[in-house]
Amino acid sequence: MKKLLNTLYITSENSYLSLDGENVVVFEDQKEIGRVPLHNLEGIMSFGYRGTSPALMGACAQRNVSLCYLTPQGKFLARVTGKVRGNVILREQQYNSKNDEQISLAIAKNCILGKVYNARWVLERAVRDHALQIDVDKVKKASAFLKDALAQIQNAVSKEQLRGYEGEAASIYFGVFDQLILQQKKDFVFAGRNKRPPLDNVNALLSFVYTLLTNSITSALESVGLDPYVGYLHTERPGRVSLSLDMIEELRAILADRFVLTLINKKIISGKNFSVKENGAVLMDDELRKKVLTEWQNKKKETITHPYLKEKVEWGIVPYVQAMLLARYLRGDLDGYPVFLWK
């Protein structure tokens, strides 16, 4: 269990929540493992199937404490709220901010600044740790370009201009991504980003992991009451989770890309589980998908220090923290959206 931003996160799938007086009590295997005063909470997120007592559900509804249920894998199941809840107001603020060009551009900028900043960090980390295995000059040149792009993004005056800077930065980053593949280079050749369909093993992995991360972000947005289909940078289409696609940007390189590189460089996976269709699309077999899902769940349990909160959290909780921070910004509790900048 972890309390962040007045939200209690229950990450153990075997935990059961109950009410004792004015306290939320967490049990695991019928043993109390913690308690938190209910009046200190705005929300409870439970990643498990054991559930909560009717008394706690009633108390949460009465006090307007949002009670959200997700699977252990982070898939949104349901949210229990009382008669009066601020989600309608929050969504109204979201829709208004989306239509306010200044606010909308500021949020979009932050998402792309996070994307480019973290992508540059990934390149700088490779230079520091693997200088003898990569073309240092090539990677440092790309890193310098991304550094300059940060200033351009900050000064962008329109979303069209912002998309241009973002696209150019992504092209430069993926132009040296092959340098970060240190092992199994015969099976994992990367000549550039492609999708719909992916045309090589690396792109197939990236697309699959991006989907996993997008699903986590969508669940996080649902859990705090935001509409994942109304974004700031990505255009709206029926069925498109535009806000999720906005928010994945800041975590794409630092979480998803590094995870894929770890799978390859540590030889957790191999090239034998891929196949090529007649149209050139590369597919992963069931065995590989299960392996990646298992490793992804393990990755989400790793603990880091959140760069804004300065508190230890699991990687799997990061999308929920960022969703909560965005909600707080839209409510007026924060001066700006604190994008995730890895250090």
Tab-separated table of C-alpha atoms in Angstrom:
chain	number	residue	atom	x	y	z
A	1	MET	CA	0.000	0.000	0.000
A	2	LYS	CA	1.158	3.547	-0.756
A	3	LYS	CA	-0.416	6.947	-0.061
A	4	LEU	CA	0.309	9.649	-2.666
A	5	LEU	CA	-1.522	12.921	-3.337
A	6	ASN	CA	-4.238	11.954	-0.825
A	7	THR	CA	-4.884	8.792	-2.811
A	8	LEU	CA	-4.317	5.341	-1.307
A	9	TYR	CA	-2.905	2.783	-3.750
A	10	ILE	CA	-3.383	-0.892	-2.858
A	11	THR	CA	-1.077	-2.801	-5.204
A	12	SER	CA	-1.316	-6.280	-3.686
A	13	GLU	CA	-3.963	-8.404	-5.409
A	14	ASN	CA	-4.602	-10.311	-2.148
A	15	SER	CA	-5.493	-7.263	-0.041
A	16	TYR	CA	-8.937	-6.720	1.478
A	17	LEU	CA	-10.047	-3.292	2.667
A	18	SER	CA	-12.283	-2.685	5.648
A	19	LEU	CA	-13.489	0.140	7.864
A	20	ASP	CA	-12.604	0.479	11.546
A	21	GLY	CA	-14.098	3.633	13.023
A	22	GLU	CA	-12.702	6.429	10.849
A	23	ASN	CA	-9.836	4.367	9.438
A	24	VAL	CA	-9.325	2.362	6.269
A	25	VAL	CA	-7.747	-0.916	7.340
A	26	VAL	CA	-5.862	-3.096	4.851
A	27	PHE	CA	-5.699	-6.844	5.457
A	28	GLU	CA	-3.628	-9.444	3.680
A	29	ASP	CA	-4.126	-13.113	4.552
A	30	GLN	CA	-6.365	-11.921	7.415
A	31	LYS	CA	-3.485	-9.929	8.916
A	32	GLU	CA	-3.595	-6.149	9.220
A	33	ILE	CA	-0.786	-4.590	7.185
A	34	GLY	CA	-1.756	-0.932	7.505
A	35	ARG	CA	-4.394	1.690	8.235
A	36	VAL	CA	-5.023	5.238	7.031
A	37	PRO	CA	-7.533	7.822	8.335
A	38	LEU	CA	-10.387	8.027	5.845
A	39	HIS	CA	-10.725	11.798	6.242
A	40	ASN	CA	-7.206	12.192	4.798
A	41	LEU	CA	-8.167	10.555	1.500
A	42	GLU	CA	-9.649	11.772	-1.768
A	43	GLY	CA	-9.525	8.375	-3.419
A	44	ILE	CA	-8.638	4.700	-3.065
A	45	MET	CA	-7.328	2.580	-5.946
A	46	SER	CA	-7.309	-1.174	-5.478
A	47	PHE	CA	-5.378	-3.410	-7.888
A	48	GLY	CA	-6.933	-6.697	-6.826
A	49	TYR	CA	-10.001	-8.899	-6.672
A	50	ARG	CA	-10.531	-9.327	-2.913
A	51	GLY	CA	-12.571	-6.127	-2.686
A	52	THR	CA	-13.762	-3.981	0.173
A	53	SER	CA	-16.329	-4.233	2.956
A	54	PRO	CA	-19.825	-2.781	2.419
A	55	ALA	CA	-19.221	-0.489	5.399
A	56	LEU	CA	-16.143	1.024	3.740
A	57	MET	CA	-17.933	1.396	0.407
A	58	GLY	CA	-20.771	3.221	2.150
A	59	ALA	CA	-18.403	5.481	4.075
A	60	CYS	CA	-16.488	6.338	0.885
A	61	ALA	CA	-19.708	7.169	-0.956
A	62	GLN	CA	-20.931	9.297	1.950
A	63	ARG	CA	-17.657	11.243	2.183
A	64	ASN	CA	-17.146	11.568	-1.596
A	65	VAL	CA	-14.000	9.413	-1.540
A	66	SER	CA	-13.647	7.791	-4.953
A	67	LEU	CA	-13.195	4.011	-4.734
A	68	CYS	CA	-11.674	2.590	-7.913
A	69	TYR	CA	-11.147	-1.066	-8.822
A	70	LEU	CA	-8.544	-2.283	-11.313
A	71	THR	CA	-7.144	-5.688	-12.215
A	72	PRO	CA	-3.664	-6.594	-10.935
A	73	GLN	CA	-2.496	-5.794	-14.491
A	74	GLY	CA	-3.929	-2.279	-14.238
A	75	LYS	CA	-7.054	-2.640	-16.395
A	76	PHE	CA	-9.866	-0.369	-15.253
A	77	LEU	CA	-12.883	-2.269	-13.872
A	78	ALA	CA	-15.173	0.179	-12.069
A	79	ARG	CA	-15.330	3.286	-9.933
A	80	VAL	CA	-17.718	3.663	-7.003
A	81	THR	CA	-18.799	7.177	-6.074
A	82	GLY	CA	-21.493	8.765	-3.970
A	83	LYS	CA	-24.413	10.984	-4.935
A	84	VAL	CA	-22.241	14.052	-5.318
A	85	ARG	CA	-18.889	13.830	-7.017
A	86	GLY	CA	-16.613	16.298	-8.740
A	87	ASN	CA	-16.024	14.210	-11.868
A	88	VAL	CA	-18.650	16.145	-13.836
A	89	ILE	CA	-16.991	19.415	-12.890
A	90	LEU	CA	-13.545	17.972	-13.640
A	91	ARG	CA	-14.607	16.811	-17.081
A	92	GLU	CA	-16.199	20.171	-17.772
A	93	GLN	CA	-12.877	21.799	-16.874
A	94	GLN	CA	-11.119	19.305	-19.159
A	95	TYR	CA	-13.404	20.116	-22.096
A	96	ASN	CA	-13.062	23.864	-21.488
A	97	SER	CA	-9.264	23.621	-21.305
A	98	LYS	CA	-9.197	21.595	-24.510
A	99	ASN	CA	-11.037	24.439	-26.272
A	100	ASP	CA	-8.802	27.113	-24.712
A	101	GLU	CA	-5.926	27.423	-27.192
A	102	GLN	CA	-3.463	28.790	-24.637
A	103	ILE	CA	-4.085	26.126	-21.982
A	104	SER	CA	-4.341	23.350	-24.559
A	105	LEU	CA	-1.035	24.337	-26.158
A	106	ALA	CA	0.689	24.575	-22.755
A	107	ILE	CA	-0.344	21.032	-21.807
A	108	ALA	CA	0.618	19.681	-25.235
A	109	LYS	CA	4.006	21.402	-24.948
A	110	ASN	CA	4.659	19.790	-21.573
A	111	CYS	CA	3.884	16.320	-22.926
A	112	ILE	CA	6.292	16.771	-25.854
A	113	LEU	CA	8.952	18.413	-23.689
A	114	GLY	CA	8.799	15.313	-21.490
A	115	LYS	CA	9.075	13.055	-24.526
A	116	VAL	CA	12.156	14.773	-25.955
A	117	TYR	CA	13.819	15.355	-22.564
A	118	ASN	CA	13.483	11.689	-21.614
A	119	ALA	CA	14.546	10.487	-25.069
A	120	ARG	CA	17.707	12.563	-24.736
A	121	TRP	CA	18.303	11.093	-21.278
A	122	VAL	CA	18.128	7.577	-22.781
A	123	LEU	CA	20.786	8.535	-25.351
A	124	GLU	CA	23.022	10.199	-22.751
A	125	ARG	CA	22.727	7.144	-20.521
A	126	ALA	CA	23.862	4.927	-23.423
A	127	VAL	CA	26.904	7.138	-24.009
A	128	ARG	CA	27.788	6.989	-20.330
A	129	ASP	CA	27.338	3.252	-19.879
A	130	HIS	CA	28.215	1.756	-23.281
A	131	ALA	CA	30.723	4.095	-24.877
A	132	LEU	CA	32.846	1.199	-26.167
A	133	GLN	CA	29.913	-0.522	-27.880
A	134	ILE	CA	28.236	2.350	-29.702
A	135	ASP	CA	29.129	5.130	-32.142
A	136	VAL	CA	29.503	7.807	-29.496
A	137	ASP	CA	29.832	10.716	-31.931
A	138	LYS	CA	26.644	9.725	-33.761
A	139	VAL	CA	24.637	9.334	-30.570
A	140	LYS	CA	25.966	12.549	-29.013
A	141	LYS	CA	25.109	14.448	-32.202
A	142	ALA	CA	21.532	13.197	-31.926
A	143	SER	CA	21.473	14.113	-28.234
A	144	ALA	CA	22.631	17.659	-29.045
A	145	PHE	CA	19.847	17.977	-31.605
A	146	LEU	CA	17.274	16.924	-29.007
A	147	LYS	CA	18.694	19.477	-26.574
A	148	ASP	CA	18.188	22.247	-29.140
A	149	ALA	CA	14.711	20.901	-29.908
A	150	LEU	CA	13.674	21.444	-26.290
A	151	ALA	CA	14.073	25.211	-26.702
A	152	GLN	CA	12.147	25.164	-29.987
A	153	ILE	CA	9.312	23.184	-28.407
A	154	GLN	CA	9.145	25.592	-25.481
A	155	ASN	CA	8.790	28.515	-27.902
A	156	ALA	CA	6.255	26.881	-30.244
A	157	VAL	CA	3.324	29.193	-30.948
A	158	SER	CA	0.925	26.636	-32.426
A	159	LYS	CA	0.152	22.940	-32.284
A	160	GLU	CA	1.093	22.572	-35.945
A	161	GLN	CA	4.545	23.961	-35.172
A	162	LEU	CA	4.772	21.744	-32.098
A	163	ARG	CA	3.927	18.635	-34.127
A	164	GLY	CA	6.656	19.563	-36.580
A	165	TYR	CA	9.305	19.857	-33.865
A	166	GLU	CA	8.086	16.625	-32.261
A	167	GLY	CA	8.204	14.694	-35.528
A	168	GLU	CA	11.707	15.898	-36.339
A	169	ALA	CA	12.987	15.057	-32.854
A	170	ALA	CA	11.424	11.576	-33.015
A	171	SER	CA	13.074	10.974	-36.393
A	172	ILE	CA	16.493	11.918	-35.024
A	173	TYR	CA	16.014	9.769	-31.910
A	174	PHE	CA	14.918	6.685	-33.824
A	175	GLY	CA	17.706	7.347	-36.308
A	176	VAL	CA	20.222	6.253	-33.664
A	177	PHE	CA	18.011	3.783	-31.792
A	178	ASP	CA	19.801	0.866	-33.475
A	179	GLN	CA	22.959	1.954	-31.630
A	180	LEU	CA	21.254	1.089	-28.336
A	181	ILE	CA	20.731	-2.537	-29.401
A	182	LEU	CA	23.902	-4.152	-28.060
A	183	GLN	CA	23.082	-7.853	-28.363
A	184	GLN	CA	21.376	-10.147	-30.884
A	185	LYS	CA	21.872	-7.539	-33.602
A	186	LYS	CA	21.281	-10.105	-36.351
A	187	ASP	CA	17.758	-10.843	-35.142
A	188	PHE	CA	16.944	-7.311	-33.971
A	189	VAL	CA	17.837	-4.917	-36.753
A	190	PHE	CA	16.254	-1.458	-36.531
A	191	ALA	CA	16.304	0.887	-39.526
A	192	GLY	CA	13.593	3.290	-38.360
A	193	ARG	CA	10.170	3.397	-36.755
A	194	ASN	CA	7.341	1.785	-38.698
A	195	LYS	CA	3.862	0.618	-37.666
A	196	ARG	CA	0.496	-0.514	-39.027
A	197	PRO	CA	2.045	-2.969	-39.637
A	198	PRO	CA	5.465	-3.224	-37.961
A	199	LEU	CA	8.018	-4.510	-40.466
A	200	ASP	CA	10.742	-5.865	-38.171
A	201	ASN	CA	11.116	-7.548	-34.789
A	202	VAL	CA	12.032	-4.376	-32.898
A	203	ASN	CA	9.068	-2.427	-34.235
A	204	ALA	CA	6.748	-5.317	-33.411
A	205	LEU	CA	7.972	-5.205	-29.803
A	206	LEU	CA	7.724	-1.420	-29.591
A	207	SER	CA	4.156	-1.396	-30.918
A	208	PHE	CA	3.082	-4.122	-28.497
A	209	VAL	CA	4.612	-2.402	-25.454
A	210	TYR	CA	3.250	1.002	-26.491
A	211	THR	CA	-0.202	-0.593	-26.532
A	212	LEU	CA	0.320	-1.974	-23.019
A	213	LEU	CA	1.411	1.442	-21.767
A	214	THR	CA	-1.490	3.196	-23.509
A	215	ASN	CA	-3.929	0.815	-21.824
A	216	SER	CA	-2.391	1.610	-18.423
A	217	ILE	CA	-2.682	5.344	-19.042
A	218	THR	CA	-6.290	4.995	-20.205
A	219	SER	CA	-7.159	3.139	-17.004
A	220	ALA	CA	-5.369	5.807	-14.974
A	221	LEU	CA	-7.349	8.602	-16.629
A	222	GLU	CA	-10.626	6.742	-16.110
A	223	SER	CA	-9.769	6.175	-12.458
A	224	VAL	CA	-9.367	9.891	-11.681
A	225	GLY	CA	-12.450	10.895	-13.666
A	226	LEU	CA	-10.822	12.309	-16.813
A	227	ASP	CA	-12.070	11.536	-20.320
A	228	PRO	CA	-9.303	9.614	-22.133
A	229	TYR	CA	-10.909	10.367	-25.509
A	230	VAL	CA	-10.466	14.155	-25.287
A	231	GLY	CA	-6.842	15.152	-25.785
A	232	TYR	CA	-4.798	18.274	-26.355
A	233	LEU	CA	-2.316	17.371	-29.099
A	234	HIS	CA	-3.661	14.235	-30.769
A	235	THR	CA	-6.750	14.903	-32.849
A	236	GLU	CA	-10.032	13.351	-31.797
A	237	ARG	CA	-11.488	10.417	-33.709
A	238	PRO	CA	-14.233	7.954	-32.763
A	239	GLY	CA	-12.697	5.308	-30.503
A	240	ARG	CA	-9.317	7.047	-30.251
A	241	VAL	CA	-7.997	7.638	-26.727
A	242	SER	CA	-6.452	10.984	-27.640
A	243	LEU	CA	-5.559	12.070	-24.088
A	244	SER	CA	-3.901	8.706	-23.428
A	245	LEU	CA	-1.838	9.189	-26.592
A	246	ASP	CA	-0.843	12.657	-25.366
A	247	MET	CA	0.272	11.360	-21.985
A	248	ILE	CA	2.131	8.317	-23.263
A	249	GLU	CA	4.641	10.657	-24.884
A	250	GLU	CA	6.466	11.554	-21.679
A	251	LEU	CA	6.836	7.879	-20.690
A	252	ARG	CA	7.494	6.400	-24.136
A	253	ALA	CA	11.312	6.486	-24.179
A	254	ILE	CA	12.024	6.228	-20.480
A	255	LEU	CA	9.706	3.309	-19.768
A	256	ALA	CA	8.610	1.505	-22.945
A	257	ASP	CA	11.733	1.907	-25.109
A	258	ARG	CA	14.141	1.035	-22.299
A	259	PHE	CA	12.010	-1.988	-21.449
A	260	VAL	CA	12.236	-3.262	-25.035
A	261	LEU	CA	16.003	-2.684	-25.078
A	262	THR	CA	16.347	-4.638	-21.830
A	263	LEU	CA	14.426	-7.596	-23.293
A	264	ILE	CA	16.810	-7.685	-26.247
A	265	ASN	CA	20.127	-6.785	-24.623
A	266	LYS	CA	19.680	-9.143	-21.679
A	267	LYS	CA	18.571	-11.905	-24.069
A	268	ILE	CA	15.297	-12.374	-22.213
A	269	ILE	CA	13.720	-12.918	-25.618
A	270	SER	CA	15.083	-14.161	-28.962
A	271	GLY	CA	14.232	-13.849	-32.622
A	272	LYS	CA	12.706	-17.318	-32.915
A	273	ASN	CA	9.229	-16.211	-31.776
A	274	PHE	CA	8.565	-13.841	-34.682
A	275	SER	CA	7.014	-14.595	-38.056
A	276	VAL	CA	6.586	-12.577	-41.265
A	277	LYS	CA	3.321	-12.450	-43.219
A	278	GLU	CA	3.047	-12.074	-46.977
A	279	ASN	CA	2.534	-8.311	-46.698
A	280	GLY	CA	5.755	-7.977	-44.676
A	281	ALA	CA	4.047	-7.543	-41.300
A	282	VAL	CA	6.024	-9.045	-38.420
A	283	LEU	CA	4.005	-10.907	-35.791
A	284	MET	CA	4.834	-12.149	-32.288
A	285	ASP	CA	3.668	-15.631	-31.307
A	286	ASP	CA	1.650	-16.421	-28.179
A	287	GLU	CA	4.682	-17.667	-26.268
A	288	LEU	CA	6.526	-14.399	-26.801
A	289	ARG	CA	3.513	-12.250	-25.937
A	290	LYS	CA	3.103	-14.135	-22.653
A	291	LYS	CA	6.813	-13.685	-21.920
A	292	VAL	CA	6.679	-9.952	-22.613
A	293	LEU	CA	3.549	-9.575	-20.470
A	294	THR	CA	5.244	-11.365	-17.565
A	295	GLU	CA	8.338	-9.174	-17.818
A	296	TRP	CA	6.151	-6.072	-18.144
A	297	GLN	CA	4.393	-6.936	-14.888
A	298	ASN	CA	7.794	-7.375	-13.224
A	299	LYS	CA	8.950	-4.038	-14.622
A	300	LYS	CA	5.923	-2.273	-13.181
A	301	LYS	CA	6.865	-3.525	-9.701
A	302	GLU	CA	10.292	-1.850	-9.798
A	303	THR	CA	10.551	1.084	-7.393
A	304	ILE	CA	11.783	4.536	-8.422
A	305	THR	CA	11.773	8.023	-6.920
A	306	HIS	CA	9.172	10.179	-8.626
A	307	PRO	CA	10.993	13.288	-9.964
A	308	TYR	CA	8.212	15.700	-8.961
A	309	LEU	CA	6.854	14.168	-5.759
A	310	LYS	CA	10.300	13.057	-4.527
A	311	GLU	CA	8.682	9.910	-3.131
A	312	LYS	CA	9.306	6.259	-3.932
A	313	VAL	CA	6.689	4.707	-6.222
A	314	GLU	CA	6.450	1.647	-8.421
A	315	TRP	CA	6.714	2.160	-12.187
A	316	GLY	CA	3.215	0.732	-12.490
A	317	ILE	CA	1.816	3.563	-10.369
A	318	VAL	CA	3.452	6.356	-12.414
A	319	PRO	CA	0.607	6.658	-14.998
A	320	TYR	CA	-1.891	7.010	-12.122
A	321	VAL	CA	0.224	9.670	-10.433
A	322	GLN	CA	0.528	11.627	-13.688
A	323	ALA	CA	-3.225	11.372	-14.277
A	324	MET	CA	-3.857	12.674	-10.760
A	325	LEU	CA	-1.404	15.550	-11.294
A	326	LEU	CA	-3.170	16.510	-14.520
A	327	ALA	CA	-6.530	16.409	-12.743
A	328	ARG	CA	-5.163	18.640	-9.983
A	329	TYR	CA	-3.862	21.112	-12.540
A	330	LEU	CA	-7.236	21.243	-14.291
A	331	ARG	CA	-8.953	21.803	-10.939
A	332	GLY	CA	-6.649	24.756	-10.287
A	333	ASP	CA	-4.659	23.126	-7.480
A	334	LEU	CA	-1.381	23.352	-9.445
A	335	ASP	CA	0.031	26.194	-11.561
A	336	GLY	CA	0.998	23.821	-14.366
A	337	TYR	CA	1.000	20.171	-15.322
A	338	PRO	CA	4.228	18.652	-13.885
A	339	VAL	CA	5.375	16.396	-16.688
A	340	PHE	CA	7.475	13.331	-15.774
A	341	LEU	CA	11.120	14.334	-16.331
A	342	TRP	CA	13.460	11.492	-15.506
A	343	LYS	CA	16.745	12.318	-13.767
